[in-house]
CSV table of C-alpha atoms and ligand atoms in Angstrom, one decimal:
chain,number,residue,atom,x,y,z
C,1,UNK,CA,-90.2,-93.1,97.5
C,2,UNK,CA,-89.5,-89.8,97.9
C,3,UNK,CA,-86.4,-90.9,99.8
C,4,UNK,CA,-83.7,-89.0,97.7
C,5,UNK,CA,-85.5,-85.8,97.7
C,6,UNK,CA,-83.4,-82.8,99.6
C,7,UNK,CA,-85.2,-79.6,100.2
C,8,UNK,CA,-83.2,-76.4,101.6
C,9,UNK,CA,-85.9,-73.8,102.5
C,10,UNK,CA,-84.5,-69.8,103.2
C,11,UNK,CA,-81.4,-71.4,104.8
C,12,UNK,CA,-79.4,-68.7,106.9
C,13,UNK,CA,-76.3,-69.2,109.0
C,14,UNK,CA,-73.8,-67.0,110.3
C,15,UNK,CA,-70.3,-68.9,112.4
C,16,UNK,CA,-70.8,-67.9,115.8
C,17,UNK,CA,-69.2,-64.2,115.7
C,18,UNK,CA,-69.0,-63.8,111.9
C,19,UNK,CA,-70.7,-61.8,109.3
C,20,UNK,CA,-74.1,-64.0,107.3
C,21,UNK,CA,-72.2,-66.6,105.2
C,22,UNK,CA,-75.8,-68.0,103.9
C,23,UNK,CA,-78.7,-65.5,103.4
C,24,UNK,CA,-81.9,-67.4,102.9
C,25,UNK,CA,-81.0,-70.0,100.5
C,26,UNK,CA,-84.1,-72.4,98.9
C,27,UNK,CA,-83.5,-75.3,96.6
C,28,UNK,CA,-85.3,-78.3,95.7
C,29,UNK,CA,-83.3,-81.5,94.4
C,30,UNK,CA,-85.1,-84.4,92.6
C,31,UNK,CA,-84.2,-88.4,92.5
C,32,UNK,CA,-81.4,-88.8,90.6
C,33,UNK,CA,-80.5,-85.9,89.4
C,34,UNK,CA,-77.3,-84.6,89.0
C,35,UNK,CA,-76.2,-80.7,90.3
C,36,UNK,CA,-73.3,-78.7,90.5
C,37,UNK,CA,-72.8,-75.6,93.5
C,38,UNK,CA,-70.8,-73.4,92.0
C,39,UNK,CA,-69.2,-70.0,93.1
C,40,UNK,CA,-65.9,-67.8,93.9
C,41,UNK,CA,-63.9,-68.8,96.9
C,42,UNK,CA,-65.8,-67.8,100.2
C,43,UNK,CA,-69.0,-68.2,98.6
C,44,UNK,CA,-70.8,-69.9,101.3
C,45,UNK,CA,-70.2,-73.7,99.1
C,46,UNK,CA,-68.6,-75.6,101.6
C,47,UNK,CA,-70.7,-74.4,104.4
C,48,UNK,CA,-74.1,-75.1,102.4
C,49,UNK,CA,-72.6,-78.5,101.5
C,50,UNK,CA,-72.2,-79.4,105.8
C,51,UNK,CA,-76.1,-78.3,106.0
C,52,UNK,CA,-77.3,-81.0,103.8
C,53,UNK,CA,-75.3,-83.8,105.9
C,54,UNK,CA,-75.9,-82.0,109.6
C,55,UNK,CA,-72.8,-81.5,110.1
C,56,UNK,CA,-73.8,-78.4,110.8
C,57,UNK,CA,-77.6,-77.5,111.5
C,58,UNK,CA,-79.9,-74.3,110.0
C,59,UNK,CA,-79.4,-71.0,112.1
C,60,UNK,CA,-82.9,-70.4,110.6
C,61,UNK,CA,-84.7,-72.2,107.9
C,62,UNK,CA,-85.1,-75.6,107.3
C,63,UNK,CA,-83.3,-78.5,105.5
C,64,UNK,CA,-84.7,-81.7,104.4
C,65,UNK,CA,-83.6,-84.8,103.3
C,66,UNK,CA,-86.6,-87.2,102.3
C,67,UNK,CA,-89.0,-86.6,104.8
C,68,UNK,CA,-86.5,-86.0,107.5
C,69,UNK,CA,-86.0,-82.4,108.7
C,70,UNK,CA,-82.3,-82.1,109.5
C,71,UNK,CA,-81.7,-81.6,113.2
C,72,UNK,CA,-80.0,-83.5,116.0
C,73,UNK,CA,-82.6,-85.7,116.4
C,74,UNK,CA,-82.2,-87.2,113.0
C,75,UNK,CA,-78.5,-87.2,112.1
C,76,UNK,CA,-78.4,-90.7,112.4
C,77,UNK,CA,-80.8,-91.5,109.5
C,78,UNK,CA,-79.7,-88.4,107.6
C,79,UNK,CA,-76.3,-89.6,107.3
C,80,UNK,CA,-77.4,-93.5,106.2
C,81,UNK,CA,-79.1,-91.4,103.5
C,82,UNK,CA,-76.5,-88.6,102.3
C,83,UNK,CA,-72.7,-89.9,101.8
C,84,UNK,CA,-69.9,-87.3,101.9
C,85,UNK,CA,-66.9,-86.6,100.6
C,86,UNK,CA,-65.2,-84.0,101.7
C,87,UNK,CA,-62.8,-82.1,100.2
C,88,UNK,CA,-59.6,-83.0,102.4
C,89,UNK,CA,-59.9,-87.1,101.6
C,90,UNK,CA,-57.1,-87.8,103.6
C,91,UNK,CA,-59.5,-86.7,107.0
C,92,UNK,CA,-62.0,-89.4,106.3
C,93,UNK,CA,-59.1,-92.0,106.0
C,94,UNK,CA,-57.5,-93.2,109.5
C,95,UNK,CA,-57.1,-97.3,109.0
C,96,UNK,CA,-53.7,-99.3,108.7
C,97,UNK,CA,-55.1,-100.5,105.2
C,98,UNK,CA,-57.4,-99.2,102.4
C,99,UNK,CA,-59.4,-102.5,102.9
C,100,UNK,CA,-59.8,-101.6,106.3
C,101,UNK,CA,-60.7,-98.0,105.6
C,102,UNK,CA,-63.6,-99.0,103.2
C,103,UNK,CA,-65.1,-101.7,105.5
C,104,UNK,CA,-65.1,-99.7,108.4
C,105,UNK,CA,-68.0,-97.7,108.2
C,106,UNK,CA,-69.9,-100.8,107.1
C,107,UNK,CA,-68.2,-102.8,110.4
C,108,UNK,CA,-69.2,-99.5,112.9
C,109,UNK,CA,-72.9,-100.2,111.4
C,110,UNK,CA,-73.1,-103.2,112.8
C,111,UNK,CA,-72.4,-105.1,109.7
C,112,UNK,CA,-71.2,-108.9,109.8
C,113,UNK,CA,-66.9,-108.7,109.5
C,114,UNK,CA,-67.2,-111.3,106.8
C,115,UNK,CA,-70.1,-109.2,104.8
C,116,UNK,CA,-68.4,-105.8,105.2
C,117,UNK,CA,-65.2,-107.3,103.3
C,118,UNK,CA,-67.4,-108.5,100.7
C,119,UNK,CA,-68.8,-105.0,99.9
C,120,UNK,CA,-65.6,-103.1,101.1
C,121,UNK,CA,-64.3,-105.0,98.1
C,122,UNK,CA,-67.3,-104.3,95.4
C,123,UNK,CA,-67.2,-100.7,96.5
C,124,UNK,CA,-62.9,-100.6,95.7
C,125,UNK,CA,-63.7,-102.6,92.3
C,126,UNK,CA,-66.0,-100.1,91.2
C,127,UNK,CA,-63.6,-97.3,92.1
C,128,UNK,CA,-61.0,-98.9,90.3
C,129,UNK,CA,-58.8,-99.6,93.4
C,130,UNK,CA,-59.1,-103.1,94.6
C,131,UNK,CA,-55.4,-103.4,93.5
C,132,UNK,CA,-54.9,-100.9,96.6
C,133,UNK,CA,-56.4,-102.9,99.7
C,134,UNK,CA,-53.3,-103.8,101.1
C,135,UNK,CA,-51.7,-99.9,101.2
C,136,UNK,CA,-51.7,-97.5,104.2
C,137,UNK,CA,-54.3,-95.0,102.9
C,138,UNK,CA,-51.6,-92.0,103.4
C,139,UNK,CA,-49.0,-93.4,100.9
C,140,UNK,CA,-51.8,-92.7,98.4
C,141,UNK,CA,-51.5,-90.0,95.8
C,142,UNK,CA,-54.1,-87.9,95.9
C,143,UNK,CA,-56.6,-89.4,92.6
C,144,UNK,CA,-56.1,-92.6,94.8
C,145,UNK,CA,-57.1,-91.2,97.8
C,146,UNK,CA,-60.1,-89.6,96.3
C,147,UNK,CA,-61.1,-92.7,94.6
C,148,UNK,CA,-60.4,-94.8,97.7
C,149,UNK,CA,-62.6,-91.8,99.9
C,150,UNK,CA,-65.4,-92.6,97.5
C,151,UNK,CA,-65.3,-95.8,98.3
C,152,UNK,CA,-65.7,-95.9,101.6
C,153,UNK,CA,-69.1,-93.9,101.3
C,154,UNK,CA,-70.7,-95.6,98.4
C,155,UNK,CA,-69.6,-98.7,101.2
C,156,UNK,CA,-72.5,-96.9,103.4
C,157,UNK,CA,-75.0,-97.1,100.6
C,158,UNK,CA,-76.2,-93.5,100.7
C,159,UNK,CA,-79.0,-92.8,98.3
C,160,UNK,CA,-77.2,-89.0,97.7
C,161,UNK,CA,-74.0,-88.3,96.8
C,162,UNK,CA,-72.1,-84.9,98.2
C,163,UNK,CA,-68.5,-84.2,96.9
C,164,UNK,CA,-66.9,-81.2,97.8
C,165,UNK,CA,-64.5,-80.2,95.2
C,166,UNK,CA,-63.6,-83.6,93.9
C,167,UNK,CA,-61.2,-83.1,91.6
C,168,UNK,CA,-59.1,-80.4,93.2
C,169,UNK,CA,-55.4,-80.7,93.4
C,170,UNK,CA,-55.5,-84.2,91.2
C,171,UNK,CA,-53.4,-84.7,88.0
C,172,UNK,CA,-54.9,-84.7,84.3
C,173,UNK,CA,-54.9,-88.4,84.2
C,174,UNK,CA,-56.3,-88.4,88.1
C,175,UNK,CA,-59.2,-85.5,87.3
C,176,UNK,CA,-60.7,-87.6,84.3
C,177,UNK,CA,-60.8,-90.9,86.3
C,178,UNK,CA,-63.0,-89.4,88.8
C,179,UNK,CA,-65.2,-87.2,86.4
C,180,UNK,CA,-65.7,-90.7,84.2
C,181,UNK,CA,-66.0,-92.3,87.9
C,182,UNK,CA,-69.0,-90.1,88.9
C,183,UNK,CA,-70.2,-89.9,85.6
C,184,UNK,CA,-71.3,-93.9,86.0
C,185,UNK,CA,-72.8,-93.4,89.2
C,186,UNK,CA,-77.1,-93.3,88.9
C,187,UNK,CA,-76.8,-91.6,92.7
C,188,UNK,CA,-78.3,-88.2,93.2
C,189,UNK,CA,-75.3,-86.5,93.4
C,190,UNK,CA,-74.9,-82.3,94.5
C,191,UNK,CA,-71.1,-81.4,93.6
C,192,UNK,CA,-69.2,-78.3,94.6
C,193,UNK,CA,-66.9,-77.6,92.0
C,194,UNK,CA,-65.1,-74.0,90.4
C,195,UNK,CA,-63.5,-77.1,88.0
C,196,UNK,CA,-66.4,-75.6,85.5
C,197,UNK,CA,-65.2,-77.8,82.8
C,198,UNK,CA,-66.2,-81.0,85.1
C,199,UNK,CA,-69.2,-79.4,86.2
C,200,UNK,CA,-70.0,-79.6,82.3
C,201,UNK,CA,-69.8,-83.1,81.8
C,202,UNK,CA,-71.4,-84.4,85.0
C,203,UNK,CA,-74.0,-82.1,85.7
C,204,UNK,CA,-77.1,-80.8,83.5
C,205,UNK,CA,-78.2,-78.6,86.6
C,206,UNK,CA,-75.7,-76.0,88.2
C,207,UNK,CA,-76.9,-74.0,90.8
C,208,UNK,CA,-74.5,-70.2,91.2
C,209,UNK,CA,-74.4,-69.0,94.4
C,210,UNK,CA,-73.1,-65.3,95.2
C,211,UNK,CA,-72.0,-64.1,98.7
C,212,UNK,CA,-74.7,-66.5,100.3
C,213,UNK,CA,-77.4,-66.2,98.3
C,214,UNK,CA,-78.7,-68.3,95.0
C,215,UNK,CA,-77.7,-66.4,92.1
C,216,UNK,CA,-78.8,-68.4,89.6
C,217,UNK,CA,-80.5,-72.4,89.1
C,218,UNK,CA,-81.1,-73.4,85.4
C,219,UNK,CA,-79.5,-75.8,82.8
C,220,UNK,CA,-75.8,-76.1,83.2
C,221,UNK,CA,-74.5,-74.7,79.8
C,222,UNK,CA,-76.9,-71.3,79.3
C,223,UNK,CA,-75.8,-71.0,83.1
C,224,UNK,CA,-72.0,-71.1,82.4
C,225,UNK,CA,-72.3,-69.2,79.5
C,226,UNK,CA,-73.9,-66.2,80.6
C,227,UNK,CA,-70.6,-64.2,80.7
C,228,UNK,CA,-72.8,-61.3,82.5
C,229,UNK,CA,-73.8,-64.2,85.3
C,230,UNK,CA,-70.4,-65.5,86.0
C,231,UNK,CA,-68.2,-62.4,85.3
C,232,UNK,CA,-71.3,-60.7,88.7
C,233,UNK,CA,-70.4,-64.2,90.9
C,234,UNK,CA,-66.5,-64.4,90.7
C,235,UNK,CA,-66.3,-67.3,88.3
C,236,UNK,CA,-65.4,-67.4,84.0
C,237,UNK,CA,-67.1,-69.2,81.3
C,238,UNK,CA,-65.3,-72.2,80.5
C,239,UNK,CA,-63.7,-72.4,77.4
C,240,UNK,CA,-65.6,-74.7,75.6
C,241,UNK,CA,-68.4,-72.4,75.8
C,242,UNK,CA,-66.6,-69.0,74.7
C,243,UNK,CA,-67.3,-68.3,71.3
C,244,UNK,CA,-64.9,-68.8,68.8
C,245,UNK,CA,-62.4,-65.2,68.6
C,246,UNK,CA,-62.6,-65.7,64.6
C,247,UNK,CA,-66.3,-66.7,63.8
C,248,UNK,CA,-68.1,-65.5,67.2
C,249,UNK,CA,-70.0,-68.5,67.0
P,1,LIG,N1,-65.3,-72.6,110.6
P,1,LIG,C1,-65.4,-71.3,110.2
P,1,LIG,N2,-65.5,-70.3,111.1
P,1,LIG,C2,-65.7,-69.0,110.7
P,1,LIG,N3,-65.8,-68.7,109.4
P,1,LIG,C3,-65.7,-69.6,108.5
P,1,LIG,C4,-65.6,-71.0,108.8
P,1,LIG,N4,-65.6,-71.8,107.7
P,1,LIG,C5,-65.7,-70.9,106.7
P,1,LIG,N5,-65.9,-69.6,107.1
P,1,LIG,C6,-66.1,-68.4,106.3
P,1,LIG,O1,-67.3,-68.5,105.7
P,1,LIG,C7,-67.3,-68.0,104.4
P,1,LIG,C8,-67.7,-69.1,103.4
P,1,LIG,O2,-66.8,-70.2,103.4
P,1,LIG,P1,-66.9,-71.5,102.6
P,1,LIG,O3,-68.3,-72.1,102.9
P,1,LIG,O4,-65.8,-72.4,102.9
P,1,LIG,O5,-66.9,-71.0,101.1
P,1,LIG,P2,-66.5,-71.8,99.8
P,1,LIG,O6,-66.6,-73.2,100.0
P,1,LIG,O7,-67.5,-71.3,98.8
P,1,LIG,O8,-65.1,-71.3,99.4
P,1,LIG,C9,-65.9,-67.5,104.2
P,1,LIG,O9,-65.9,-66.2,104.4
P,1,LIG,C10,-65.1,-68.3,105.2
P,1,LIG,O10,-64.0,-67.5,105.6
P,2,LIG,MG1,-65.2,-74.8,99.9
């Protein structure tokens, strides 16, 4: 099925009154693979990300997801098919209760009360927070808000995986429980990261995108390397791929 397919095709959009923030952008994501969108602050990342979801639609080009085209008429299905996290966790959660949180979107599908508790809890055991149900989401720090934001979406069952700077503003300890959370998941996942470091252990395919255009789409590490490539799009190679100052190797 060619279900998990997502297709951007000379994507432009401009906020009503603003300067071009995406100037024809064209990429093709597979089944299962795994991508980062990386780039400097202001970018265009975060507004590419709410194209592939409809949250908001193409000023021109096309988006699609499957064999959907993205547009009003198709949100619906879009959105059983692409799971979100944004960046500001805290937004998506509103309920007295993690548990309550995690079955909701399940529950507001029409779900059965008794069925949505049996996956709300599968989704918080494979996130590690089952030992959370009982907590009001915003007493949370923020790795268990993240992990409990997670959650609720793989609750939904989407097919893809978007995450919009996932381990921003978390802790060591916090940051490698996500990355090794991700890491298990076999979803098509598109992550937009400047955490380059993470972008190296979770995805083989980073896409670089400069003042709202695709810079660069290739294998993760000759990507991140290029020192030319990242000094030209506001970003640095991470240190693991530096050479060494004694040997230059
Ligand atoms: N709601 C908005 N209205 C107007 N301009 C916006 C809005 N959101 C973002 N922008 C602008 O669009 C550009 C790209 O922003 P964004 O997609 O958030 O970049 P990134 O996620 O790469 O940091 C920035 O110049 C930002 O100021
Ligand atoms: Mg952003």
């Amino acid at each position: 099925m060619s279900h998990h397919r997502l297709a951007l095709q000379n994507l432009h959009f401009a906020y009503p009154g603003e300067e071009a923030v995406l100037k024809g952008v064209s990429f093709e994501i597979r089944h299962g693979e795994s991508v980062a969108i990386v780039g400097a602050n202001g970018a265009g990342k975060t507004t590419l990300l709410m194209h592939l979801n409809g949250v908001l639609l193409a000023g021109q080009g096309e988006v699609t997801v499957g064999d959907l085209k993205v547009g009003a008429r198709t949100l619906a299905q879009v959105r059983k098919t692409v799971g979100t996290v944004f960046q500001d966790s805290e937004d998506q959660l509103f309920m007295p209760t993690v548990l309550d949180d995690v079955a909701f979107g399940p529950l507001n599908a029409g779900m059965e009360e008794a069925d949505c508790k049996i996956r709300a809890q599968a989704c918080l055991e494979q996130v590690g927070a089952w030992h959370l149900r009982d907590r009001p989401p915003h007493h949370l720090s923020g790795g268990e808000k993240r992990r409990v934001a997670i959650a609720a979406v793989l609750a939904m069952s989407p097919g893809i995986l978007l995450l919009d700077e996932p381990t921003t503003g978390l802790d060591p300890k916090g940051r490698r429980q996500i990355i090794d959370l991700l890491k298990g998941f076999e979803h098509s996942k598109i992550v937009v990261s400047h955490d380059l470091e993470m972008v190296l252990d979770l995805c083989p395919r980073v896409i670089v995108l400069c003042e709202g255009r695709v810079a660069a789409d290739g294998p993760a590490e000759r990507l991140l390397g290029d020192a030319a490539l990242m000094d030209g799009s506001g970003l640095e190679v991470p240190a693991r791929l530096k050479p060494c100052p004694a040997c230059g190797k």
